[in-house]
Short mmCIF file of C-alpha atoms and ligand atoms in Angstrom, two decimals:
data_model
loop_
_atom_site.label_atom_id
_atom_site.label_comp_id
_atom_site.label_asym_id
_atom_site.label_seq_id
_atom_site.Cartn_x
_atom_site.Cartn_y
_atom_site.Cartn_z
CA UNK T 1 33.23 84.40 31.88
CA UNK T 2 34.37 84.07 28.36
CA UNK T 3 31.98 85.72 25.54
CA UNK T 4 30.29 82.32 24.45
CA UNK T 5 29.05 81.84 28.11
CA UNK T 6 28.03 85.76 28.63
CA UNK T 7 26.15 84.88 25.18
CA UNK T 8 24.49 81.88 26.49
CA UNK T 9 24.02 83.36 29.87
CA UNK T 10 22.18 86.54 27.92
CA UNK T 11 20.06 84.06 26.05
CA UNK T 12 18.84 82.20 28.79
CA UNK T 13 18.19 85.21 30.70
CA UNK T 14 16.18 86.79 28.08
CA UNK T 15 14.09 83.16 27.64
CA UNK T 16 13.09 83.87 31.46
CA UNK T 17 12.52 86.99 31.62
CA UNK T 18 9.88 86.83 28.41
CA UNK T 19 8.49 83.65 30.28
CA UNK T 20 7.69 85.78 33.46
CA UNK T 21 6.87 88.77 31.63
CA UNK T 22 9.56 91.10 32.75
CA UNK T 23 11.39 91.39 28.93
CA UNK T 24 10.76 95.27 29.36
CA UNK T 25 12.75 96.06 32.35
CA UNK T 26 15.89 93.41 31.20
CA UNK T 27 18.09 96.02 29.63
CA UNK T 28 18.23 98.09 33.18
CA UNK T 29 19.31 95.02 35.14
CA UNK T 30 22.91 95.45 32.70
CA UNK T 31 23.24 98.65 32.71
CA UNK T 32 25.55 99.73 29.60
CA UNK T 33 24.96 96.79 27.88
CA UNK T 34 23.58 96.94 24.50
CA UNK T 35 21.41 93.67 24.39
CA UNK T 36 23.10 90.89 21.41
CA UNK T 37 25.68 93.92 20.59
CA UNK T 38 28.64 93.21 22.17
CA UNK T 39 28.98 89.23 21.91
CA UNK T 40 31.18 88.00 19.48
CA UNK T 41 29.77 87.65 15.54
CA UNK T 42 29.21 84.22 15.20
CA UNK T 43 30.84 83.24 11.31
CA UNK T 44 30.32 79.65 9.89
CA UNK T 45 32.53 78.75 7.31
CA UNK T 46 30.99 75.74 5.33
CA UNK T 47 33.90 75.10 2.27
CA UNK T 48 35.97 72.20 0.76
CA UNK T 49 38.81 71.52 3.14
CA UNK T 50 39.48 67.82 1.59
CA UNK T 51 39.57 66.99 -2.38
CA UNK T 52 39.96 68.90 -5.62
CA UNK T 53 38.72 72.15 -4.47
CA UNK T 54 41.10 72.14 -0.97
CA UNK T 55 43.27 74.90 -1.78
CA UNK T 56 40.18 77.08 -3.33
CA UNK T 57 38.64 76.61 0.25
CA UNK T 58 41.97 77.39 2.10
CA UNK T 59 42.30 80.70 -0.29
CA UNK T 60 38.52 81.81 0.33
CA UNK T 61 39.12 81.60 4.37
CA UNK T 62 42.39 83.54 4.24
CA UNK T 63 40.66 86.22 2.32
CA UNK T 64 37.81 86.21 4.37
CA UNK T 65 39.58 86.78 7.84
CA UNK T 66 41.99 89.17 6.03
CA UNK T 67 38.93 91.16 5.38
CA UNK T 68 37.81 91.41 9.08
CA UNK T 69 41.70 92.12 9.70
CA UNK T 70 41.59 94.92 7.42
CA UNK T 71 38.94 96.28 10.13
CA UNK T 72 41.02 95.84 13.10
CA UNK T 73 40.00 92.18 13.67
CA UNK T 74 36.45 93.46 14.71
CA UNK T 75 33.35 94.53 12.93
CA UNK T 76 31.27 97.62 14.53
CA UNK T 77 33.32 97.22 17.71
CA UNK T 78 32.16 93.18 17.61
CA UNK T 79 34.66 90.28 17.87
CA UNK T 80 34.49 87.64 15.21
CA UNK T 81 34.70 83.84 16.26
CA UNK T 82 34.44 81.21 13.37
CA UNK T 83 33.24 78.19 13.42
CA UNK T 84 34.37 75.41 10.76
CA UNK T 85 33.23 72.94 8.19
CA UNK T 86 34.71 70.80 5.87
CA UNK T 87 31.81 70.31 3.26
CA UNK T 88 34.03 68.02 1.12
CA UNK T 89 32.58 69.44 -2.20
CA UNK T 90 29.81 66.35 -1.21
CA UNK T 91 26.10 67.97 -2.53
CA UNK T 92 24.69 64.70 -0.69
CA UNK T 93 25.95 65.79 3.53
CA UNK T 94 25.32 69.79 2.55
CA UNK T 95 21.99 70.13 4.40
CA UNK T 96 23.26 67.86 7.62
CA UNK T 97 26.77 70.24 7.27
CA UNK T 98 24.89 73.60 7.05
CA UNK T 99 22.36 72.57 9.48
CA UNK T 100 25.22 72.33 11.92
CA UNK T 101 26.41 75.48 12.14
CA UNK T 102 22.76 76.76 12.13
CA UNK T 103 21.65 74.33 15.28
CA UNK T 104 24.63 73.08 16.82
CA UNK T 105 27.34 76.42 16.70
CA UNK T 106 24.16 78.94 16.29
CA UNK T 107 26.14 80.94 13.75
CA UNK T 108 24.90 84.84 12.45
CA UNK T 109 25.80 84.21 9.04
CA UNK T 110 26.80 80.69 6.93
CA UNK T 111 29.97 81.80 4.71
CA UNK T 112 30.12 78.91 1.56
CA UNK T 113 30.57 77.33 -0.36
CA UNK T 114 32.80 76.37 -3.47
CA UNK T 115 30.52 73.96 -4.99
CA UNK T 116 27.81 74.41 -6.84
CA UNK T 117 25.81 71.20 -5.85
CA UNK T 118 26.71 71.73 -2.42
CA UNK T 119 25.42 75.56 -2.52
CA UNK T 120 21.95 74.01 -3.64
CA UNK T 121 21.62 72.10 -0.43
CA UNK T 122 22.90 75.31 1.14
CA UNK T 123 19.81 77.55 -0.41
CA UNK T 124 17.54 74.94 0.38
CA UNK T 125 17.85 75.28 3.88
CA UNK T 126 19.06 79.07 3.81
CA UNK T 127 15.28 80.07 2.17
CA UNK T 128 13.54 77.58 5.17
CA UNK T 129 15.25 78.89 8.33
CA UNK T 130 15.86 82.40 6.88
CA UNK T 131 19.73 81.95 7.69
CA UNK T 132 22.13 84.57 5.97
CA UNK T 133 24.10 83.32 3.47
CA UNK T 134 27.04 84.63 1.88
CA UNK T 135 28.19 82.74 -1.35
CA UNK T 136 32.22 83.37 -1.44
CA UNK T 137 32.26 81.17 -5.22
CA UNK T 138 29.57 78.22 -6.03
CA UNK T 139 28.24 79.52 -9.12
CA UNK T 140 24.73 77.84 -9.31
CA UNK T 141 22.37 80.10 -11.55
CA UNK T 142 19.51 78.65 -9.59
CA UNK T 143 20.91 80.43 -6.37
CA UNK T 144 20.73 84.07 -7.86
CA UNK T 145 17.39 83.20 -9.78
CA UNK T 146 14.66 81.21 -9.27
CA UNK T 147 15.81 80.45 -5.28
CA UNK T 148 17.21 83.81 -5.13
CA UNK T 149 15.72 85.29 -1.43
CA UNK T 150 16.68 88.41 0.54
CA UNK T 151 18.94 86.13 2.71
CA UNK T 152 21.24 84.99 0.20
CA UNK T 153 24.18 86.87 -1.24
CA UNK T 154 26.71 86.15 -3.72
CA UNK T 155 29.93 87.72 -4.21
CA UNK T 156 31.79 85.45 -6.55
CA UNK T 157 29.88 84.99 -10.14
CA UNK T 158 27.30 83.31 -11.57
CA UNK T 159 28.57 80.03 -14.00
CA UNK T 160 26.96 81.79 -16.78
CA UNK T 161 28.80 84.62 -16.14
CA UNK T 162 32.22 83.26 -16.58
CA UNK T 163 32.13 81.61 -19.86
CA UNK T 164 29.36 84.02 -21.70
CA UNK T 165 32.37 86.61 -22.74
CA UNK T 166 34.47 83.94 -24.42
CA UNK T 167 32.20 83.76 -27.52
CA UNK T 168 33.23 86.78 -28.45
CA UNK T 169 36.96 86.15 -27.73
CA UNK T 170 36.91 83.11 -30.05
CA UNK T 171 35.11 85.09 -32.74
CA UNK T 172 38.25 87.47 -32.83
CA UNK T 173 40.85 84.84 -32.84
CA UNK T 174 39.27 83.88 -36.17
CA UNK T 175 37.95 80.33 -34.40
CA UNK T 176 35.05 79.28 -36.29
CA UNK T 177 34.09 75.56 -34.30
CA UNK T 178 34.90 74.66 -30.83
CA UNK T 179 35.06 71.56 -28.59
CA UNK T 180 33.70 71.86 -24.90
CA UNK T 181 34.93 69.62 -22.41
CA UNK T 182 34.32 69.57 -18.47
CA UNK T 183 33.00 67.85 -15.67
CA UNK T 184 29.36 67.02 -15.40
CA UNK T 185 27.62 68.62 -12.56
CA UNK T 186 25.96 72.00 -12.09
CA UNK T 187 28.79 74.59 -12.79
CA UNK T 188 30.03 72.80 -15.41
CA UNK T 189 26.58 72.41 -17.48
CA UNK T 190 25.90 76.06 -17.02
CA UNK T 191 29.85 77.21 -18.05
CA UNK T 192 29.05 75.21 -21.39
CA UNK T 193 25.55 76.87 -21.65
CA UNK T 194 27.29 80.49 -21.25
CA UNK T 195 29.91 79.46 -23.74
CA UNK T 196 27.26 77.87 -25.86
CA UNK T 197 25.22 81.52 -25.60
CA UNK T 198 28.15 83.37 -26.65
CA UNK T 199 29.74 81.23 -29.08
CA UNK T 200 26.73 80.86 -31.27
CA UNK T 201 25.24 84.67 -30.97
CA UNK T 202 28.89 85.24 -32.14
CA UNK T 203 27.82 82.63 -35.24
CA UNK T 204 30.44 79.88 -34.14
CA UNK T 205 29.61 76.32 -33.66
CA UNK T 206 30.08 74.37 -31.12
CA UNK T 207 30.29 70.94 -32.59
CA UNK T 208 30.80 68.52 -29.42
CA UNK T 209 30.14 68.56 -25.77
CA UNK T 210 32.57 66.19 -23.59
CA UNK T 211 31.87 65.09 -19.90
CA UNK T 212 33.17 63.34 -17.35
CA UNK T 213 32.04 62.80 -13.75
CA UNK T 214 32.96 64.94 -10.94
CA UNK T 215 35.95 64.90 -9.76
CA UNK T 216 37.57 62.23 -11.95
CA UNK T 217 40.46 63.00 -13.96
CA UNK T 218 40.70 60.11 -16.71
CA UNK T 219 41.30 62.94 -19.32
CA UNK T 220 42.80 61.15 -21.96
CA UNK T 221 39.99 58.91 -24.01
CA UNK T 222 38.70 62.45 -24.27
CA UNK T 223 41.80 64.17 -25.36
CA UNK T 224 42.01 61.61 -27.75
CA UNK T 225 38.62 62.00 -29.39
CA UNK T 226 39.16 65.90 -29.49
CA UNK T 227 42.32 65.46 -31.44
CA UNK T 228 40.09 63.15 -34.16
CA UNK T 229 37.47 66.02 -34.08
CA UNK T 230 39.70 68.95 -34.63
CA UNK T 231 37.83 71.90 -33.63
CA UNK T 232 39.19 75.24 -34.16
CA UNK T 233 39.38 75.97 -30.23
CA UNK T 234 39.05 73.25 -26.82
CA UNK T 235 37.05 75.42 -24.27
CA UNK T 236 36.80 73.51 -20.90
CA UNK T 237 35.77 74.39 -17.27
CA UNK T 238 38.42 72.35 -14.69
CA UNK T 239 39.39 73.89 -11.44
CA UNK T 240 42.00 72.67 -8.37
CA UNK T 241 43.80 69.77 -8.50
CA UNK T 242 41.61 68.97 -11.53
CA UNK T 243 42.68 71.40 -13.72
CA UNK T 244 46.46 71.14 -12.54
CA UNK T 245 46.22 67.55 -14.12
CA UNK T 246 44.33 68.46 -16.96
CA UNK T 247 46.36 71.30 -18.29
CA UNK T 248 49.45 69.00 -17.82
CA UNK T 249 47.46 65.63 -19.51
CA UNK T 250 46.59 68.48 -22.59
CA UNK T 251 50.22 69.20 -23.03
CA UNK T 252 51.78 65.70 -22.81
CA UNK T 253 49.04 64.52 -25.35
CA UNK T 254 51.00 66.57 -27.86
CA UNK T 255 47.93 69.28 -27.70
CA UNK T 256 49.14 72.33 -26.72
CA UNK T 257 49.84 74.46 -29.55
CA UNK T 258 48.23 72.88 -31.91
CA UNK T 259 44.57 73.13 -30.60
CA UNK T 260 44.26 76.28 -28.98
CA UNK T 261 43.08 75.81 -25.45
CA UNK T 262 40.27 78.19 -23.44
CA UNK T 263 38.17 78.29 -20.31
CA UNK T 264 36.76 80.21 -17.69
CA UNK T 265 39.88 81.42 -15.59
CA UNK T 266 39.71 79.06 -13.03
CA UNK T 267 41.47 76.56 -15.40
CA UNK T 268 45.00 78.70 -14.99
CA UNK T 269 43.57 80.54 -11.56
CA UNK T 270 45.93 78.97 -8.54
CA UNK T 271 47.75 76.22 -9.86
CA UNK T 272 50.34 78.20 -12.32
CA UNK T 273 52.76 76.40 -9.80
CA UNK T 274 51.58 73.56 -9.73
CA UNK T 275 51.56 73.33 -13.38
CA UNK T 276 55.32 74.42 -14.48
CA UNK T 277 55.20 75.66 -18.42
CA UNK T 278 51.88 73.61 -19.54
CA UNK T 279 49.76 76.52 -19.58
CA UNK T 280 52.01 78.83 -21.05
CA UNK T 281 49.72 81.08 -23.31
CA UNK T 282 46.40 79.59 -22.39
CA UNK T 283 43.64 82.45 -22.79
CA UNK T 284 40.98 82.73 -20.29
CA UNK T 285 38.07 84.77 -19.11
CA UNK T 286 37.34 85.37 -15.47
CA UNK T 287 36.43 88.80 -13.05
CA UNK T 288 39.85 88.77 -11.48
CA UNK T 289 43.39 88.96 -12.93
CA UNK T 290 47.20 88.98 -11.82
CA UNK T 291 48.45 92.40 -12.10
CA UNK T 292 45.50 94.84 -12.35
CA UNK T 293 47.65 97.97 -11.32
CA UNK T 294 45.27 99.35 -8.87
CA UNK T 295 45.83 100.33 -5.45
CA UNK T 296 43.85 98.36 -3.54
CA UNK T 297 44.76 95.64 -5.51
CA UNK T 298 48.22 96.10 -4.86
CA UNK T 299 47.95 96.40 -1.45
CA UNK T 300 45.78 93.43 -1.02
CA UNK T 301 48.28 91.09 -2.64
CA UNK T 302 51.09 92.64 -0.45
CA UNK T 303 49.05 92.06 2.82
CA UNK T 304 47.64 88.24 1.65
CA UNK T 305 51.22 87.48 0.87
CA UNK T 306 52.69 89.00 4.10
CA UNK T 307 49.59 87.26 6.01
CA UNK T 308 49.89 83.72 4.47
CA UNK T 309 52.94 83.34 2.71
CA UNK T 310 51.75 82.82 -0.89
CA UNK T 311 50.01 84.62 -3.68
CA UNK T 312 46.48 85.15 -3.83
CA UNK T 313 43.92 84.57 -6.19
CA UNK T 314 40.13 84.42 -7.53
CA UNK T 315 39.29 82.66 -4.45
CA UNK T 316 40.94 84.84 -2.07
CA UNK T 317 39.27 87.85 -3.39
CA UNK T 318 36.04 86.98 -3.39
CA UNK T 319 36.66 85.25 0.45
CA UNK T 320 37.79 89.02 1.00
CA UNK T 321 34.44 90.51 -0.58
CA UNK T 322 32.67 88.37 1.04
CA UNK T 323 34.38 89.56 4.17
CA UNK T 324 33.65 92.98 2.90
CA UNK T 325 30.23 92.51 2.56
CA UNK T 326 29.46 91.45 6.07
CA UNK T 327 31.21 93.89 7.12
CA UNK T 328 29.29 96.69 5.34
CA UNK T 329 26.31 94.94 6.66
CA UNK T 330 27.04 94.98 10.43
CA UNK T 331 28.79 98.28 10.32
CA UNK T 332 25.24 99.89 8.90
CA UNK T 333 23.38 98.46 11.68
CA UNK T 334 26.12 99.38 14.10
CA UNK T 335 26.68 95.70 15.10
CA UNK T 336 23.09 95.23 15.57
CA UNK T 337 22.95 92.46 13.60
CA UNK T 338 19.19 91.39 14.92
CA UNK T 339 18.04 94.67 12.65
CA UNK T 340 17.99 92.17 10.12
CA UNK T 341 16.14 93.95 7.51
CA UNK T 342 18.90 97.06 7.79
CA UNK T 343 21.48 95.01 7.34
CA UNK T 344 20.14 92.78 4.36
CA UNK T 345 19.28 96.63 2.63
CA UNK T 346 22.83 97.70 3.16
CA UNK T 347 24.50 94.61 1.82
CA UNK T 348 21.64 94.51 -1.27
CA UNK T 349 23.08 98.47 -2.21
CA UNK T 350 26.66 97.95 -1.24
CA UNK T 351 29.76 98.91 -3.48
CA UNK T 352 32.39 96.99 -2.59
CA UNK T 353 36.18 98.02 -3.01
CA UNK T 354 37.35 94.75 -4.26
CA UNK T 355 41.00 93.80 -5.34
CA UNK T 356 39.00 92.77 -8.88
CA UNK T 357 37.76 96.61 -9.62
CA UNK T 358 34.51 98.27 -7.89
CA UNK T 359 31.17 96.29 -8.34
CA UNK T 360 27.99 96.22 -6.90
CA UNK T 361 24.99 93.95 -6.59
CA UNK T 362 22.39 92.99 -8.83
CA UNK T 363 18.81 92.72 -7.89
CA UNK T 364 19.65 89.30 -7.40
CA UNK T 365 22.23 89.44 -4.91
CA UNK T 366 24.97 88.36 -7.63
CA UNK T 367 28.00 90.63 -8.81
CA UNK T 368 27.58 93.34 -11.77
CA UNK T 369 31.08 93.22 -12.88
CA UNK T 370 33.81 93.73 -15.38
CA UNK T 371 35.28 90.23 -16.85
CA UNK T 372 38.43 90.36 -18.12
CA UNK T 373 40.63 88.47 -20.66
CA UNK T 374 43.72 86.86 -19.26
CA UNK T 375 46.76 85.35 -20.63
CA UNK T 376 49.09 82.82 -18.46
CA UNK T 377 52.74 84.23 -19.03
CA UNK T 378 55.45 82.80 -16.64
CA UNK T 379 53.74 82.08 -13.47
CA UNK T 380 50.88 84.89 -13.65
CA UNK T 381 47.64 85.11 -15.23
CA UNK T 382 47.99 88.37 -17.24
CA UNK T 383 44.92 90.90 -17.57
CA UNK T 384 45.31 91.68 -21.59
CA UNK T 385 41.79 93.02 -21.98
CA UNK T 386 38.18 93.80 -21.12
CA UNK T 387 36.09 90.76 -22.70
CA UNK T 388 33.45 92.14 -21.42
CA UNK T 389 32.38 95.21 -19.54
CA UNK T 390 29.80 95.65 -16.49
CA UNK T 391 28.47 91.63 -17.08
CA UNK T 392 25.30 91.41 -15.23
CA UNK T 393 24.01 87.44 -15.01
CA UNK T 394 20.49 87.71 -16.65
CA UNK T 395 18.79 86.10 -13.23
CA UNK T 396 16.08 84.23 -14.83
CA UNK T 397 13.23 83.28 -12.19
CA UNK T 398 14.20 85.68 -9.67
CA UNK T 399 10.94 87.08 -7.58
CA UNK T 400 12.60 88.64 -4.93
CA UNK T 401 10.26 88.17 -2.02
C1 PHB M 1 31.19 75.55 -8.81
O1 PHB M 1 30.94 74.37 -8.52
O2 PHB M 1 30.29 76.40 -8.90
C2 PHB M 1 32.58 75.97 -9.07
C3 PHB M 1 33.64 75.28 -8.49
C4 PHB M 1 34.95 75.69 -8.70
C5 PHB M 1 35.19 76.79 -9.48
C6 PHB M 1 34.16 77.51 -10.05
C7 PHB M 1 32.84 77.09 -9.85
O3 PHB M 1 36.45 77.19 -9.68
#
């Protein structure tokens, strides 16, 4: 009998037993079995495995199950089996998509997602069925503050988060105005309110806001009104495929170089291939970087690249901290992953060793972390500086039940 039907068997067993009464004597009848501790964990994986944000999906899965790896393939003696959905970065299918791995594959935890729209539909149903969630990137501010709950975890960033450092960045460079340009959902409305936070505390001005719908990539009517406005900086938030074409659109518009180009890293994070010498020099700000000479940051990139064949990045780590993360949980509980409470309490205090530097959780259930300042030379995005030290997201409208 394979583990699912032991699992099922157990479950049905248990449903009897409680019906007739006899719940109390159950454990005797399998002797040495530690009741719902030695199926398999049950991992949903709800991310983008079709449009833009395909290959920041693909990169948060390999770090995930490189994670579990790392512990021998098993967490607290427990197999992991994952079950798999492609959420198509489409905020409109996310509660029928997450429902299905609650109902239909009866999953422990819901691992996703990418997009921030599609995370919303996510919390929804997380905070009315109680499901744990564990946020490997969709920034939403909404999901660390005024839906925050006990049963949702983030180990990415907040939106805010990303772009709030690059006020200050601009401010040194001497830029006095600024252009932001990006596309018009969630994440990108709260990248340009960090920005906007930064940028003016900093006393710059940002003097136009640019949008254009999600995920179209008809940059140039905009490229051409930004060179008529001539800002001092462009600060954008693109990511994927998106970004590939946008950093190659900015150069072949006869941009680059003369308007200084910035963004939250996930402009030049994974598609430095993709993009051959168009982002050359472009400055960003983001928790991760290529070449942050730490151990276990060395060792993770040798073990992603041995594992998958290419080079990791943002995505990957926080797939593997989000690995991490369960794992910390189920190991404090000893695989009892019913002792829900002990496990939400050891994943709420965790420290995780991450690729990106140490960090820990916020009372929110978001990352306290370190964002640096990164600078694409050849094919890597160089760390060049701390823009900003220990960045918690401020968490507004968080009540933690
Ligand atoms: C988001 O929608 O929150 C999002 C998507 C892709 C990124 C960053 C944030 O690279």
């Amino acid at each position: 009998m394979d583990d699912t039907n032991q699992r099922r068997d157990r479950r049905e067993f248990l449903k009897a037993a409680a019906a007739g009464g006899a719940l109390a004597g159950a454990e005797s009848l399998f002797p040495g079995v530690a009741f719902g501790q030695s199926a398999k964990i049950r991992v949903g994986l709800m991310l983008p495995y079709t449009g833009t944000y395909t290959q920041l999906g693909v990169a948060i899965t390999n770090g995930f199950k490189l994670a579990v790896q790392e512990k021998g393939g098993k967490l607290a003696g427990r197999e992991v089996e994952y079950f798999t959905v492609d959420d198509e970065s489409n905020p409109a299918k996310a509660p029928e998509n997450i429902n299905r791995l609650i109902q239909r594959d009866k999953v422990d935890v819901v691992v996703g997602t990418v997009h921030s729209g599609v995370l919303l539909g996510m919390v929804k149903v997380a905070r009315e069925t109680g499901t744990l969630v564990i946020c490997p990137n969709a920034g939403a501010g909404a999901a660390t503050g005024p839906l925050c709950a006990p049963n949702i975890f983030r180990t990415s960033f907040s939106n805010w988060q990303t772009t709030y450092p690059l006020g200050k960045v601009l401010k040194d460079k001497g830029h006095k105005t600024a252009v932001f340009l990006t596309w018009k959902y969630a994440a990108g409305e709260e990248m340009l309110q960090g920005f906007r936070d930064g940028f003016t505390k900093q006393g710059g001005k940002l003097v136009k806001e640019l949008f254009l719908p999600f995920p179209q990539v008809e940059f140039q009517p905009l490229l051409t009104e930004i060179a008529s406005i001539k800002p001092d900086a462009v600060v954008c938030f693109f990511a994927g495929g998106g970004a590939a074409k946008f950093l190659k659109d900015y150069a072949a518009a006869g941009l680059k170089g003369k308007l200084p180009l910035y963004g939250s890293g996930f402009l030049t994070d994974g598609v430095l291939e993709a993009v051959g010498n168009a982002a050359a020099g472009v400055e960003t700000t983001l928790h991760y970087g290529d070449g942050i000479e730490t151990a276990r940051n060395k060792e993770f990139r040798l073990e992603y690249a041995k594992a998958f064949k290419a080079q990791p990045d943002v995505y990957a780590v926080q797939g593997f901290d989000a690995g991490q993360l369960l794992a910390a949980g189920v190991q404090a509980v000893k695989g009892d992953i019913g002792n829900r409470e002990g496990m939400i309490k050891a994943m709420a205090s965790a420290r995780i060793n991450s690729p990106r530097g140490a960090w820990t959780m916020s009372k929110a259930h978001n990352p306290v972390q370190d964002f640096y300042l990164r600078k694409v030379i050849g094919k890597e995005n160089k760390v060049v500086g701390i823009a900003h030290k220990a960045l918690a997201d401020p968490a507004t409208g968080c009540k933690m039940a």
